[in-house]
Rosetta silent file (secondary structure, phi, psi, omega in degrees, C-alpha in Angstrom):
SEQUENCE: MGDVAVGARSGHDGEEHSGRPEENAPSADSGLTSGNDTGAAKDGGPADVLSSGGAGGGRDGEPGDSAAPAPKKPRSFWKELPILIGIALVLALLIKTFLVQAFSIPSDSMQNTLQQGDRVLVDKLTPWFGSKPERGEVVVFHDPDDWLAGEPTAQPNAVQTFLSWIGLMPSAQEKDLIKRVIGVGGDTVSCKGSGPLMVNGHALNEPYVYPGNTPCSVDDQGGQFTVKVPKGYIWVMGDHRQNSRDSRYNQSDKHHGMVPVKEVVGRAIVKAWPINRWGTLPVPDTFDQSGINTQSSAASLSVAPQGVAVAAVLPVAVWRRRRGERVGSKFEKR
SCORE:     score description
SCORE:     0.000 S_00000001
   1 L     0.000  -39.840 -174.806  -34.681  -60.094  -16.419 S_00000001
   2 H   -76.882  -26.172 -178.598  -37.655  -61.825  -14.847 S_00000001
   3 H   -77.414  -22.401 -176.040  -38.888  -62.689  -18.340 S_00000001
   4 H   -95.523  -10.096  161.064  -35.988  -64.531  -19.501 S_00000001
   5 H   -81.297  -22.533  178.695  -36.018  -66.815  -16.277 S_00000001
   6 H   -64.032  -56.395 -174.270  -39.635  -67.556  -16.936 S_00000001
   7 H   -55.126  -43.925 -179.243  -38.738  -68.508  -20.437 S_00000001
   8 H   -47.158  -32.592 -172.378  -35.879  -70.539  -19.394 S_00000001
   9 H  -104.037   -8.593  169.833  -38.158  -72.795  -17.315 S_00000001
  10 L   -56.718   -3.799  168.207  -40.755  -73.437  -19.914 S_00000001
  11 L   -70.420  -10.259  175.489  -39.496  -76.753  -20.981 S_00000001
  12 H   -55.462  -32.054 -170.550  -41.313  -78.312  -17.717 S_00000001
  13 H   -64.121  -31.033 -177.510  -44.373  -78.477  -19.927 S_00000001
  14 H   -61.689  -32.091 -178.050  -43.071  -81.033  -21.999 S_00000001
  15 H   -53.862  -43.797 -169.233  -42.231  -83.365  -19.028 S_00000001
  16 H   -48.519  -50.804 -164.274  -46.073  -83.391  -18.053 S_00000001
  17 H  -100.058  -16.389 -177.079  -47.181  -84.898  -21.474 S_00000001
  18 L   -45.827  120.875  177.804  -44.059  -86.820  -22.837 S_00000001
  19 L    81.994   -3.339 -168.379  -44.696  -90.312  -23.798 S_00000001
  20 L  -135.870   67.779  171.026  -48.432  -90.076  -22.794 S_00000001
  21 L   -68.372   87.940 -166.461  -50.710  -88.900  -25.471 S_00000001
  22 L   -65.706  -38.327 -174.374  -53.751  -88.750  -23.347 S_00000001
  23 L   -64.716  -35.348 -178.614  -56.018  -87.639  -26.100 S_00000001
  24 L   -91.468  -18.490  178.414  -55.232  -90.176  -28.602 S_00000001
  25 L   -54.527  129.251  165.276  -54.800  -93.138  -26.055 S_00000001
  26 L   -63.741  143.399  174.774  -57.627  -95.817  -26.092 S_00000001
  27 L  -100.364  159.716  176.869  -59.715  -95.883  -23.175 S_00000001
  28 L   -58.078  -29.665 -167.087  -61.252  -99.014  -21.654 S_00000001
  29 L   -87.750   -3.141 -169.815  -64.563  -97.737  -22.158 S_00000001
  30 H   -69.817  -40.245 -177.672  -63.954  -97.013  -26.277 S_00000001
  31 H   -82.406    1.389  170.959  -64.729 -100.567  -27.184 S_00000001
  32 H   -75.024  -61.377 -147.893  -67.904 -100.562  -25.222 S_00000001
  33 H   -88.221  -22.616  178.074  -69.372  -97.516  -26.529 S_00000001
  34 L  -116.047  128.344  176.642  -68.405  -97.765  -30.369 S_00000001
  35 L  -106.878   30.656 -174.338  -69.258 -100.617  -32.307 S_00000001
  36 L  -117.096   -4.518 -176.481  -67.383  -99.603  -35.428 S_00000001
  37 H   -46.940  -49.537 -161.366  -63.797  -99.834  -33.854 S_00000001
  38 H   -74.730  -38.543  161.985  -63.233 -103.369  -35.302 S_00000001
  39 H   -47.050  -67.670 -176.451  -64.414 -102.195  -38.774 S_00000001
  40 H   -49.381  -55.768  175.377  -62.322  -99.276  -38.875 S_00000001
  41 H   -40.483  -58.742 -170.402  -59.119 -101.409  -37.773 S_00000001
  42 H   -64.874  -34.030 -168.869  -59.702 -103.752  -40.491 S_00000001
  43 H   -86.374   -7.630 -173.865  -60.199 -100.987  -43.226 S_00000001
  44 L    85.561   19.443 -173.271  -56.970  -99.151  -42.016 S_00000001
  45 L   -74.123 -142.777 -168.135  -59.037  -96.220  -40.438 S_00000001
  46 H   -62.203  -27.113 -175.798  -58.370  -94.554  -37.043 S_00000001
  47 H   -78.401  -27.045  159.381  -57.571  -97.712  -35.164 S_00000001
  48 H   -48.784  -39.803  171.401  -54.448  -98.248  -37.312 S_00000001
  49 H   -73.101  -36.071  171.980  -53.232  -94.940  -36.143 S_00000001
  50 H   -51.333  -38.775 -155.620  -53.856  -95.639  -32.635 S_00000001
  51 H   -98.923  -15.113  178.998  -52.042  -98.952  -32.840 S_00000001
  52 L   -64.480  150.762 -174.852  -48.977  -97.758  -34.733 S_00000001
  53 L   -84.396   66.702  176.254  -45.613  -97.618  -33.034 S_00000001
  54 E   -89.578 -147.459 -165.158  -45.286  -94.053  -32.476 S_00000001
  55 L   -83.763  -26.608 -170.912  -44.644  -91.605  -29.662 S_00000001
  56 L   -78.363  -11.385 -176.289  -47.849  -92.841  -27.965 S_00000001
  57 E   110.817  171.595 -171.631  -46.627  -96.510  -27.804 S_00000001
  58 L   -90.125 -161.356 -168.071  -47.175  -99.800  -29.427 S_00000001
  59 L   -81.885  -22.430  173.654  -50.184 -101.774  -29.987 S_00000001
  60 L  -106.156   32.474 -176.081  -49.848 -103.762  -26.699 S_00000001
  61 L    61.435   19.839  175.638  -49.015 -100.736  -24.823 S_00000001
  62 L   -94.077  158.643 -157.982  -45.293 -101.256  -25.048 S_00000001
  63 L   -72.431  144.029 -174.764  -43.218  -98.230  -25.623 S_00000001
  64 L   -72.095  176.173 -179.397  -42.714  -97.123  -29.308 S_00000001
  65 L   -66.989  -44.853  171.887  -39.385  -96.991  -31.327 S_00000001
  66 L   -95.963   96.805 -177.868  -39.067  -93.260  -31.270 S_00000001
  67 L   -81.879  147.683  173.304  -39.443  -91.974  -27.779 S_00000001
  68 L   -48.322  129.335 -177.524  -40.005  -88.405  -26.961 S_00000001
  69 L   -68.368  147.429  166.518  -36.449  -86.483  -26.320 S_00000001
  70 L   -67.545  132.456  175.194  -35.904  -85.386  -22.753 S_00000001
  71 L   -50.197  144.418  176.538  -36.353  -81.815  -21.870 S_00000001
  72 L   -67.734  137.060  173.467  -33.339  -79.631  -21.570 S_00000001
  73 L   -54.907  120.514 -176.802  -32.369  -78.789  -17.917 S_00000001
  74 L   -70.062  142.655 -171.967  -33.237  -75.340  -17.559 S_00000001
  75 L   -70.595  153.595 -166.420  -30.164  -72.984  -17.094 S_00000001
  76 L   -91.423  155.416 -163.621  -29.627  -71.835  -13.809 S_00000001
  77 H   -68.198  -45.174  175.222  -30.393  -67.831  -13.094 S_00000001
  78 H   -69.261   -0.562  161.810  -26.908  -67.471  -11.892 S_00000001
  79 H   -81.270  -28.734 -169.929  -25.411  -68.814  -15.091 S_00000001
  80 H   -82.957  -32.466 -162.023  -27.722  -66.598  -16.909 S_00000001
  81 H   -69.841  -43.260  174.918  -26.902  -63.414  -14.923 S_00000001
  82 H   -77.801   -8.813  170.945  -23.348  -62.549  -16.265 S_00000001
  83 H   -68.495  -42.538  168.634  -24.631  -63.044  -19.795 S_00000001
  84 H   -63.539  -42.097 -173.872  -27.414  -60.192  -18.900 S_00000001
  85 H   -75.629  -36.255 -173.713  -24.941  -57.972  -17.371 S_00000001
  86 H   -76.980  -36.749  167.041  -22.549  -58.210  -20.301 S_00000001
  87 H   -59.456  -39.566  174.942  -25.464  -57.376  -22.752 S_00000001
  88 H   -58.556  -47.364 -161.731  -26.471  -54.555  -20.602 S_00000001
  89 H   -65.890  -46.044  174.850  -22.905  -53.286  -20.396 S_00000001
  90 H   -66.356  -27.804  176.387  -22.703  -53.262  -24.350 S_00000001
  91 H   -75.843  -36.048  171.457  -25.888  -51.633  -24.815 S_00000001
  92 H   -68.972  -24.407  173.144  -24.797  -48.775  -22.382 S_00000001
  93 H   -79.249  -27.707  171.314  -21.658  -48.408  -24.201 S_00000001
  94 H   -68.333  -36.487 -178.461  -23.429  -48.293  -27.571 S_00000001
  95 H   -71.269  -43.850 -177.200  -25.781  -45.724  -26.144 S_00000001
  96 H   -64.579  -54.175  174.558  -23.173  -43.615  -24.736 S_00000001
  97 H   -65.300  -29.597 -172.115  -21.098  -43.434  -28.002 S_00000001
  98 H  -112.054  -27.558 -154.769  -23.886  -43.017  -30.586 S_00000001
  99 L  -123.205  -85.348 -173.511  -27.095  -41.831  -28.770 S_00000001
 100 E  -144.457  135.832 -174.682  -27.009  -40.166  -25.430 S_00000001
 101 E  -121.139  143.545  168.911  -24.444  -39.467  -22.735 S_00000001
 102 E   -94.410  128.351  173.158  -24.631  -38.050  -19.191 S_00000001
 103 E  -119.635  161.044 -178.753  -22.753  -35.299  -17.974 S_00000001
 104 E  -113.049  141.200 -177.957  -22.319  -33.304  -14.539 S_00000001
 105 L   -88.570  118.787 -176.948  -22.236  -29.537  -14.285 S_00000001
 106 L   -87.336  -14.142 -174.137  -18.961  -28.715  -12.472 S_00000001
 107 L  -144.903 -161.294 -172.339  -19.625  -24.997  -11.803 S_00000001
 108 L  -117.307   34.191 -179.129  -22.061  -22.251  -11.552 S_00000001
 109 L   -79.697  -13.008  171.644  -21.344  -20.536  -15.121 S_00000001
 110 L  -124.778   33.379  164.512  -24.889  -21.603  -16.163 S_00000001
 111 L   -76.033  161.296   -9.171  -27.043  -20.781  -13.457 S_00000001
 112 L   -90.304   15.375  174.222  -29.928  -20.733  -12.996 S_00000001
 113 L   -66.108  -43.276 -177.478  -30.668  -22.791  -16.161 S_00000001
 114 L  -145.018  145.347 -163.257  -28.264  -25.522  -14.509 S_00000001
 115 L  -111.306  154.041  179.425  -27.031  -25.686  -11.017 S_00000001
 116 L   -66.751  124.387  175.439  -23.537  -27.300   -9.843 S_00000001
 117 L   114.215  -22.409 -170.254  -24.081  -31.018   -9.357 S_00000001
 118 L   -65.850  158.404  174.977  -26.903  -31.231  -11.988 S_00000001
 119 E  -111.057  126.815 -179.217  -26.898  -34.159  -14.384 S_00000001
 120 E  -115.519  143.980 -177.053  -27.814  -33.609  -18.077 S_00000001
 121 E  -101.013  128.242 -173.629  -28.411  -35.767  -20.835 S_00000001
 122 E  -113.023  135.993 -175.754  -26.726  -34.827  -24.241 S_00000001
 123 E   -93.279  121.036 -173.605  -27.865  -35.850  -27.341 S_00000001
 124 L  -109.399    6.326 -162.662  -25.115  -37.283  -29.597 S_00000001
 125 L   -88.671  -43.740 -177.076  -27.336  -38.897  -32.201 S_00000001
 126 H   -65.934  -39.213 -179.868  -28.466  -35.791  -34.412 S_00000001
 127 H   -64.470  -24.506  167.433  -24.930  -34.693  -35.269 S_00000001
 128 H   -64.488  -16.589  175.190  -24.198  -37.962  -36.971 S_00000001
 129 H   -97.871    9.043  171.956  -26.957  -36.959  -39.537 S_00000001
 130 L    97.456   14.083 -176.991  -25.435  -33.573  -40.080 S_00000001
 131 L   -85.928  137.603 -174.199  -27.167  -31.522  -37.514 S_00000001
 132 L  -119.922  141.361 -171.968  -25.293  -28.279  -36.518 S_00000001
 133 L   -57.118  138.330 -176.905  -25.349  -26.304  -33.506 S_00000001
 134 L  -114.969  156.401  176.664  -28.069  -23.448  -33.360 S_00000001
 135 L   -43.040  136.460  160.130  -28.600  -20.049  -31.569 S_00000001
 136 L    90.067   -0.997 -173.717  -30.031  -20.582  -28.132 S_00000001
 137 L   -92.053  145.914  166.943  -28.929  -24.270  -27.789 S_00000001
 138 E   -95.656  119.661 -167.407  -27.035  -25.411  -24.684 S_00000001
 139 E  -122.505  144.979  167.197  -24.127  -27.527  -25.929 S_00000001
 140 E  -109.304  142.718 -171.565  -21.294  -29.426  -24.520 S_00000001
 141 E  -138.916  161.559  169.442  -18.006  -29.232  -26.164 S_00000001
 142 E   -75.664  154.315  176.964  -14.446  -30.353  -25.899 S_00000001
 143 L   -69.936  113.027 -175.621  -11.992  -27.669  -24.604 S_00000001
 144 L   -60.006  -42.226  166.041  -10.755  -25.885  -27.826 S_00000001
 145 L  -168.613   86.564  171.369   -7.609  -24.587  -26.330 S_00000001
 146 L    65.469   30.411  161.365   -6.870  -24.640  -22.622 S_00000001
 147 L   -57.330  -23.365  174.474   -9.919  -22.822  -21.467 S_00000001
 148 L   -94.029   12.154 -172.879   -9.702  -25.140  -18.270 S_00000001
 149 L   -71.586  133.396  174.953   -6.059  -24.487  -17.725 S_00000001
 150 L    99.667  -24.921 -179.851   -5.603  -24.050  -14.037 S_00000001
 151 L   -65.911  147.595  170.982   -8.881  -25.830  -13.123 S_00000001
 152 L   -62.121  135.942  166.266   -8.637  -28.966  -10.544 S_00000001
 153 L  -105.364  155.344 -174.893   -9.108  -32.188  -12.291 S_00000001
 154 L   -84.889  153.447  176.785  -10.943  -34.999  -10.305 S_00000001
 155 L  -120.631  110.445 -166.949   -9.247  -38.224   -9.429 S_00000001
 156 L   -98.008  163.671  174.022  -11.979  -40.914   -9.831 S_00000001
 157 L   -86.258  176.623  177.947  -11.584  -44.400   -8.299 S_00000001
 158 H   -45.479  -54.422 -162.538  -11.713  -47.673  -10.197 S_00000001
 159 H   -70.584  -45.237 -175.728  -15.485  -48.055   -9.913 S_00000001
 160 H   -53.816  -54.655  171.507  -16.125  -44.333  -10.938 S_00000001
 161 H   -57.287  -36.187  169.332  -13.863  -44.952  -13.963 S_00000001
 162 H   -73.627  -32.877  177.121  -15.704  -47.839  -15.215 S_00000001
 163 H   -75.030  -28.261  179.347  -19.214  -46.382  -14.760 S_00000001
 164 H   -77.050  -27.683  174.816  -17.825  -43.327  -16.659 S_00000001
 165 H   -65.290  -37.804 -178.825  -16.397  -45.568  -19.395 S_00000001
 166 L  -107.580   28.746  159.911  -19.858  -47.181  -20.172 S_00000001
 167 L    79.040   -0.401  174.490  -21.617  -43.781  -19.830 S_00000001
 168 L   -82.062  -13.238  166.161  -23.306  -44.164  -16.602 S_00000001
 169 L  -133.192  155.438 -172.993  -21.242  -41.531  -14.961 S_00000001
 170 L   -64.849  156.535 -169.830  -19.652  -38.414  -16.478 S_00000001
 171 L   -98.905  144.932 -177.773  -16.081  -39.004  -17.403 S_00000001
 172 L   -69.406  -27.457 -148.653  -13.480  -37.058  -15.066 S_00000001
 173 L  -109.829  -28.275  177.072  -10.763  -37.191  -17.495 S_00000001
 174 L   -79.431  132.863  174.455  -12.504  -35.594  -20.545 S_00000001
 175 L   -84.873   84.732  174.218  -12.047  -31.760  -20.580 S_00000001
 176 E  -117.600  147.714  172.213  -15.726  -30.491  -21.412 S_00000001
 177 E  -122.668 -179.480 -176.446  -17.535  -27.509  -21.077 S_00000001
 178 E  -145.034  133.122 -176.165  -21.171  -26.556  -21.388 S_00000001
 179 E  -156.958  165.031 -177.996  -22.365  -23.054  -22.475 S_00000001
 180 E   -92.064  137.070  178.348  -25.300  -21.586  -24.444 S_00000001
 181 E   -71.498  122.658  164.266  -24.676  -21.029  -28.391 S_00000001
 182 E   -96.662  -38.205 -177.257  -25.044  -17.158  -29.030 S_00000001
 183 E  -141.956  139.629  172.875  -23.736  -16.810  -32.566 S_00000001
 184 E  -107.917 -179.949  171.600  -23.180  -19.261  -35.518 S_00000001
 185 L   -44.624  119.218 -177.988  -21.190  -18.906  -38.781 S_00000001
 186 L   111.982  -33.951 -172.652  -21.956  -15.639  -40.360 S_00000001
 187 L   -63.624  153.230  167.040  -23.230  -14.043  -37.321 S_00000001
 188 E  -119.495  120.007 -179.553  -22.093  -10.577  -35.919 S_00000001
 189 E  -125.985  143.727 -177.548  -22.533  -10.580  -32.226 S_00000001
 190 E  -155.668  144.175  173.476  -21.685   -7.656  -29.968 S_00000001
 191 E  -121.563  123.898  175.546  -21.770   -5.991  -26.373 S_00000001
 192 L  -124.219  127.775 -177.582  -21.727   -2.412  -25.549 S_00000001
 193 L    71.957 -156.784 -174.987  -22.312   -1.189  -22.040 S_00000001
 194 L   -87.089    2.562  170.737  -24.274   -3.303  -19.881 S_00000001
 195 L   130.999 -178.377    3.684  -26.209   -4.423  -22.678 S_00000001
 196 L   -72.352  166.712  167.192  -28.597   -5.883  -24.404 S_00000001
 197 L   -64.701  134.271  174.444  -26.603   -8.529  -26.243 S_00000001
 198 E  -113.662  131.603  178.751  -26.869   -7.938  -29.973 S_00000001
 199 E  -119.837  118.589 -179.081  -26.926  -10.601  -32.604 S_00000001
 200 L    56.601   39.642 -179.376  -27.071   -9.391  -36.287 S_00000001
 201 L    81.433   -6.233  173.463  -28.278   -6.061  -35.200 S_00000001
 202 E   -99.379  136.933  174.751  -31.100   -7.477  -33.085 S_00000001
 203 E   -77.059  133.054  174.723  -31.329   -7.192  -29.364 S_00000001
 204 L   -98.019  137.433  165.225  -31.879  -10.303  -27.356 S_00000001
 205 L   -88.981  107.801 -170.528  -34.288  -10.604  -24.439 S_00000001
 206 L  -111.216   86.761 -176.657  -32.474  -13.043  -22.171 S_00000001
 207 L   -67.275  -25.577 -173.694  -34.823  -14.034  -19.461 S_00000001
 208 L   -77.704  -13.738 -176.610  -32.286  -17.110  -18.659 S_00000001
 209 L   -55.270  138.288  178.553  -29.515  -14.603  -17.473 S_00000001
 210 L   -47.997  137.528  179.765  -28.536  -15.062  -13.806 S_00000001
 211 L   -72.604  139.410  179.435  -30.816  -12.591  -11.699 S_00000001
 212 L    99.202  -19.557 -175.260  -28.685   -9.574  -10.680 S_00000001
 213 L   -87.889  146.137  168.473  -26.502  -10.132  -13.821 S_00000001
 214 L   -90.692  148.048  178.285  -26.237   -7.673  -16.838 S_00000001
 215 L   -57.926  -26.425 -174.326  -26.278   -9.267  -20.366 S_00000001
 216 L  -129.517  145.906  172.565  -22.848   -7.710  -21.097 S_00000001
 217 L   -96.865  129.525 -176.536  -20.082   -7.039  -18.659 S_00000001
 218 L   -88.683  100.931 -179.631  -18.574   -3.641  -18.409 S_00000001
 219 L  -159.998  171.992  179.946  -14.786   -4.568  -18.300 S_00000001
 220 L  -108.410   -3.483  174.046  -11.640   -4.300  -20.411 S_00000001
 221 L   -80.467  -13.034 -179.200  -10.862   -8.031  -20.395 S_00000001
 222 L   145.248   -7.765 -172.539  -13.375   -8.899  -23.018 S_00000001
 223 L   -69.359  -16.261 -173.621  -16.814   -8.187  -21.697 S_00000001
 224 L  -118.780  123.854 -163.952  -17.152   -5.466  -24.345 S_00000001
 225 E  -162.868  157.944  159.164  -16.666   -6.746  -28.079 S_00000001
 226 E  -134.077  124.828 -172.838  -17.930   -6.973  -31.630 S_00000001
 227 E  -138.046  153.831  174.451  -17.104  -10.200  -33.437 S_00000001
 228 E  -107.650  101.746 -163.780  -17.859  -11.759  -36.549 S_00000001
 229 L   -74.376  125.870  175.825  -18.320  -15.714  -36.115 S_00000001
 230 L   -79.512  162.432  162.271  -16.421  -17.586  -39.232 S_00000001
 231 L   -53.569  133.560  178.211  -18.117  -20.526  -40.957 S_00000001
 232 L    79.218   13.141  171.136  -17.606  -23.811  -38.914 S_00000001
 233 E  -131.579  174.977  168.919  -17.377  -22.068  -35.547 S_00000001
 234 E  -140.977  150.677  169.118  -19.767  -20.869  -32.824 S_00000001
 235 E   -89.709  128.408  170.878  -19.790  -18.126  -30.076 S_00000001
 236 E  -131.806  146.816 -179.209  -20.725  -19.206  -26.706 S_00000001
 237 E  -127.802  157.765  173.915  -21.709  -17.621  -23.526 S_00000001
 238 L   -91.484  142.671 -179.584  -22.544  -18.691  -19.981 S_00000001
 239 L   -62.268  -30.091 -176.390  -26.071  -17.698  -18.571 S_00000001
 240 L   -92.100   82.763  175.065  -24.210  -16.406  -15.230 S_00000001
 241 H   -29.945  -56.812 -168.571  -22.621  -13.464  -17.286 S_00000001
 242 H   -92.866   24.345 -166.102  -20.649  -12.107  -14.675 S_00000001
 243 H  -159.431   35.511  179.638  -19.335  -15.807  -13.446 S_00000001
 244 L  -153.206  123.500  170.517  -18.494  -17.576  -16.881 S_00000001
 245 L   -89.732   96.740  179.881  -15.068  -17.915  -18.749 S_00000001
 246 L  -126.655 -162.842  176.753  -16.537  -18.149  -22.117 S_00000001
 247 H   -37.414  -44.396 -175.693  -16.003  -16.915  -25.535 S_00000001
 248 H   -65.331  -29.713 -167.244  -15.621  -13.298  -24.506 S_00000001
 249 H  -103.613    5.811 -177.285  -12.570  -14.164  -22.136 S_00000001
 250 H  -127.156   22.653 -179.691  -10.669  -16.493  -24.491 S_00000001
 251 L   -66.507  -11.821 -174.385  -10.249  -14.015  -27.556 S_00000001
 252 L  -100.155    4.470  178.899   -6.538  -14.256  -27.241 S_00000001
 253 L   -86.493  175.508 -177.728   -6.369  -18.330  -27.990 S_00000001
 254 L   -61.029  -13.443 -175.047   -5.940  -19.540  -31.470 S_00000001
 255 L  -107.086   -6.146 -178.703   -9.449  -19.691  -32.374 S_00000001
 256 L    65.019   35.939 -170.117  -10.055  -16.047  -30.894 S_00000001
 257 L    80.991   -4.548  167.129  -12.639  -17.351  -28.701 S_00000001
 258 L   -83.143  151.448  174.948  -14.739  -19.395  -31.225 S_00000001
 259 E  -118.299  126.348  156.163  -15.318  -23.096  -30.567 S_00000001
 260 E   -34.493  137.508  173.086  -15.055  -25.414  -33.534 S_00000001
 261 H   -74.910  -27.590  179.987  -18.295  -27.056  -34.542 S_00000001
 262 H   -59.661  -20.886 -173.148  -16.126  -30.279  -34.956 S_00000001
 263 H  -104.524   16.369 -169.869  -15.363  -30.094  -31.241 S_00000001
 264 E   -90.415  122.591  168.089  -19.178  -29.901  -30.198 S_00000001
 265 E   -76.366  -34.357 -175.059  -20.158  -33.152  -28.485 S_00000001
 266 E   159.327  177.377 -175.924  -23.965  -32.554  -28.647 S_00000001
 267 E   -96.900  120.081 -177.558  -26.792  -30.667  -27.388 S_00000001
 268 E   -71.727  127.295  178.676  -27.990  -30.891  -23.605 S_00000001
 269 E  -120.653  -28.195 -170.236  -31.831  -31.659  -23.909 S_00000001
 270 E  -147.015  131.079  162.231  -32.850  -32.863  -20.432 S_00000001
 271 E   -82.416  111.240 -162.982  -31.984  -32.279  -16.848 S_00000001
 272 E  -102.381  -33.192 -169.090  -32.322  -35.805  -15.590 S_00000001
 273 E  -145.815  146.662  -11.015  -30.956  -35.465  -11.849 S_00000001
 274 L   -68.067  165.761 -165.654  -31.805  -34.513   -9.351 S_00000001
 275 H   -54.488  -50.508 -174.694  -35.368  -35.664   -9.800 S_00000001
 276 H   -61.739   -9.467  178.079  -36.908  -32.235   -8.449 S_00000001
 277 H   -94.058  -14.282 -165.872  -34.849  -30.421  -11.154 S_00000001
 278 L   -56.170  135.107  176.764  -35.917  -32.662  -14.024 S_00000001
 279 E  -170.743  170.703  172.572  -36.806  -30.601  -17.024 S_00000001
 280 E   -84.068  154.943  169.414  -36.348  -29.970  -20.704 S_00000001
 281 L  -110.060   70.539  178.183  -33.693  -27.196  -22.288 S_00000001
 282 L   -65.404 -174.902 -173.649  -35.548  -25.667  -25.057 S_00000001
 283 L  -103.888  136.336  177.071  -34.191  -22.843  -27.394 S_00000001
 284 L   -58.320  149.348 -177.980  -35.522  -19.330  -25.874 S_00000001
 285 H   -73.122  -23.174  172.179  -38.323  -17.599  -28.209 S_00000001
 286 H   -57.213  -30.912 -174.791  -35.720  -14.634  -28.526 S_00000001
 287 H   -97.424    9.413  161.638  -33.656  -16.310  -31.169 S_00000001
 288 H   -88.950  -16.043 -175.133  -36.765  -16.796  -33.144 S_00000001
 289 L   -60.795  155.819 -160.301  -37.396  -13.243  -33.872 S_00000001
 290 L   -70.044  131.110  164.282  -38.211  -12.070  -37.360 S_00000001
 291 L   104.056  -25.265  176.719  -34.902  -10.806  -39.288 S_00000001
 292 L   -50.065  -19.734  178.675  -32.373  -12.336  -37.173 S_00000001
 293 L   -94.794  -11.434 -163.829  -31.179  -14.710  -39.882 S_00000001
 294 L  -100.571  -16.734 -165.183  -31.178  -12.076  -42.710 S_00000001
 295 H   -77.684  -25.618 -177.502  -28.744   -9.491  -41.124 S_00000001
 296 H   -62.170  -36.792  173.669  -25.539  -11.652  -41.684 S_00000001
 297 H   -79.711  -18.933  172.075  -25.367  -10.896  -45.408 S_00000001
 298 H   -80.304  -23.092 -171.475  -26.099   -7.283  -45.013 S_00000001
 299 H   -74.075  -44.748 -177.636  -23.524   -7.085  -42.192 S_00000001
 300 H   -62.147  -28.412  176.652  -20.821   -8.506  -44.564 S_00000001
 301 H   -72.345  -27.527  177.248  -21.898   -5.994  -47.176 S_00000001
 302 L   -85.952    3.519  179.057  -21.435   -3.150  -44.829 S_00000001
 303 L  -115.859   -2.832 -169.237  -17.940   -3.965  -44.020 S_00000001
 304 L   -66.698  141.349 -178.422  -16.895   -4.394  -47.668 S_00000001
 305 L   -58.927  147.391  174.581  -13.706   -2.051  -48.731 S_00000001
 306 H   -60.336  -19.039 -177.906  -14.787    1.107  -50.240 S_00000001
 307 H   -71.020  -33.034  178.912  -12.722    0.375  -53.212 S_00000001
 308 H   -55.615  -48.337 -178.118  -15.144   -2.369  -53.917 S_00000001
 309 H   -67.324  -49.911  179.696  -18.289   -0.001  -54.012 S_00000001
 310 H   -46.734  -50.193 -171.238  -16.222    2.613  -56.211 S_00000001
 311 H   -60.195  -36.164 -171.185  -15.399   -0.194  -58.559 S_00000001
 312 H   -82.120  -25.082 -174.667  -19.085   -1.068  -59.048 S_00000001
 313 H  -102.503   -3.727  175.540  -20.465    2.499  -59.505 S_00000001
 314 H   -71.633  -45.608  174.862  -17.490    3.719  -61.795 S_00000001
 315 H   -49.116  -47.349 -172.875  -18.621    1.859  -64.937 S_00000001
 316 H   -64.599  -46.426  176.767  -22.062    3.219  -64.618 S_00000001
 317 H   -55.263  -37.593  179.850  -20.763    6.982  -64.182 S_00000001
 318 H   -57.694  -53.018 -165.766  -18.473    6.502  -67.252 S_00000001
 319 H   -66.009  -32.634  175.728  -21.339    5.354  -69.296 S_00000001
 320 H   -66.284  -44.215  178.854  -23.644    8.310  -68.455 S_00000001
 321 H   -49.428  -62.485 -165.179  -20.645   10.879  -69.105 S_00000001
 322 H   -68.819  -35.845 -175.598  -20.241    9.339  -72.619 S_00000001
 323 H   -58.969  -45.042 -172.456  -23.815    9.159  -73.378 S_00000001
 324 H   -69.119  -24.632  173.160  -24.265   12.782  -72.290 S_00000001
 325 H   -66.687  -50.748 -164.095  -21.200   13.640  -74.844 S_00000001
 326 H   -67.037  -36.529 -177.198  -22.883   12.040  -77.711 S_00000001
 327 H   -72.365  -32.475  175.095  -26.266   13.792  -76.992 S_00000001
 328 H   -81.143  -26.856  167.706  -24.419   17.131  -76.949 S_00000001
 329 H   -67.951  -38.797 -177.302  -22.417   16.654  -80.224 S_00000001
 330 H   -68.089  -42.923  165.165  -25.682   15.916  -82.022 S_00000001
 331 H   -46.081  -46.406 -169.724  -27.120   19.322  -80.747 S_00000001
 332 H   -66.645  -39.193  174.387  -24.032   21.064  -81.732 S_00000001
 333 H   -66.054  -29.479  175.247  -24.370   19.644  -85.442 S_00000001
 334 L   -68.017    0.000    0.000  -28.087   20.804  -85.638 S_00000001
């Protein structure tokens, strides 16, 4: 803002020199120190330039025909301020819509990774280029099927509504949730007993789970499960395992606890507020372990109907039997 104000006043430089070309104006001493001025004037040299009717004035010191234009009056700061505010609001709205949006953490379901009241910045840009949620990422997504039913809804005032509209505050009207991605399309995720949590047959080491919690919850409401994640969906769980209403406890909804990828707003990448809790939200190393990506195809083969396996083996058995009969008949003829 300060740069704009300085730039608007740069026109004063013209007032100091307009109509007075000091460098080219003849001085009283010039005729005394140079004996060639008279000759130069006769030959159409520099003297003719100095005496021409331009911005510097006429031959006899009279003003020329084309006077320098008067400088524009600088615009008042108070007239520029609404324009600057408008530009800032448009930029903020574009950033919120296409790049990054701030969200507030409303509950304790992601402790200790995220605390209630934390502000996170969510990357909304990469999904525009085809990026899909990956295991271990913390994502924000729209409520897929009344997961927040019965939860109180905040009633913001006019200022809060405006600030949330431009992205400077999280919206109270949007029903969004934040969880960690555990499984993606094609994965098999299971919990038995108190854990560990298994993905494609590989146990996860989960240091991000809330201290005192077990990776799996021993209950009959959904804590014990084995699910196959369909393509185009993700399976999500909170880091505070015994205090999170996540995919486990929504298996009776129309998506069977899965979250459609199209409902994902973006990945939470930074804890931005409060300052003393600033930090990034990387993918834990446990999701990079060898073999975790190759188990999906094996899992789909292991649940194939037995009839498919029989159909694959039967032609081989028939061929071997017929081959044995032909060999036996040859020996009999001999």
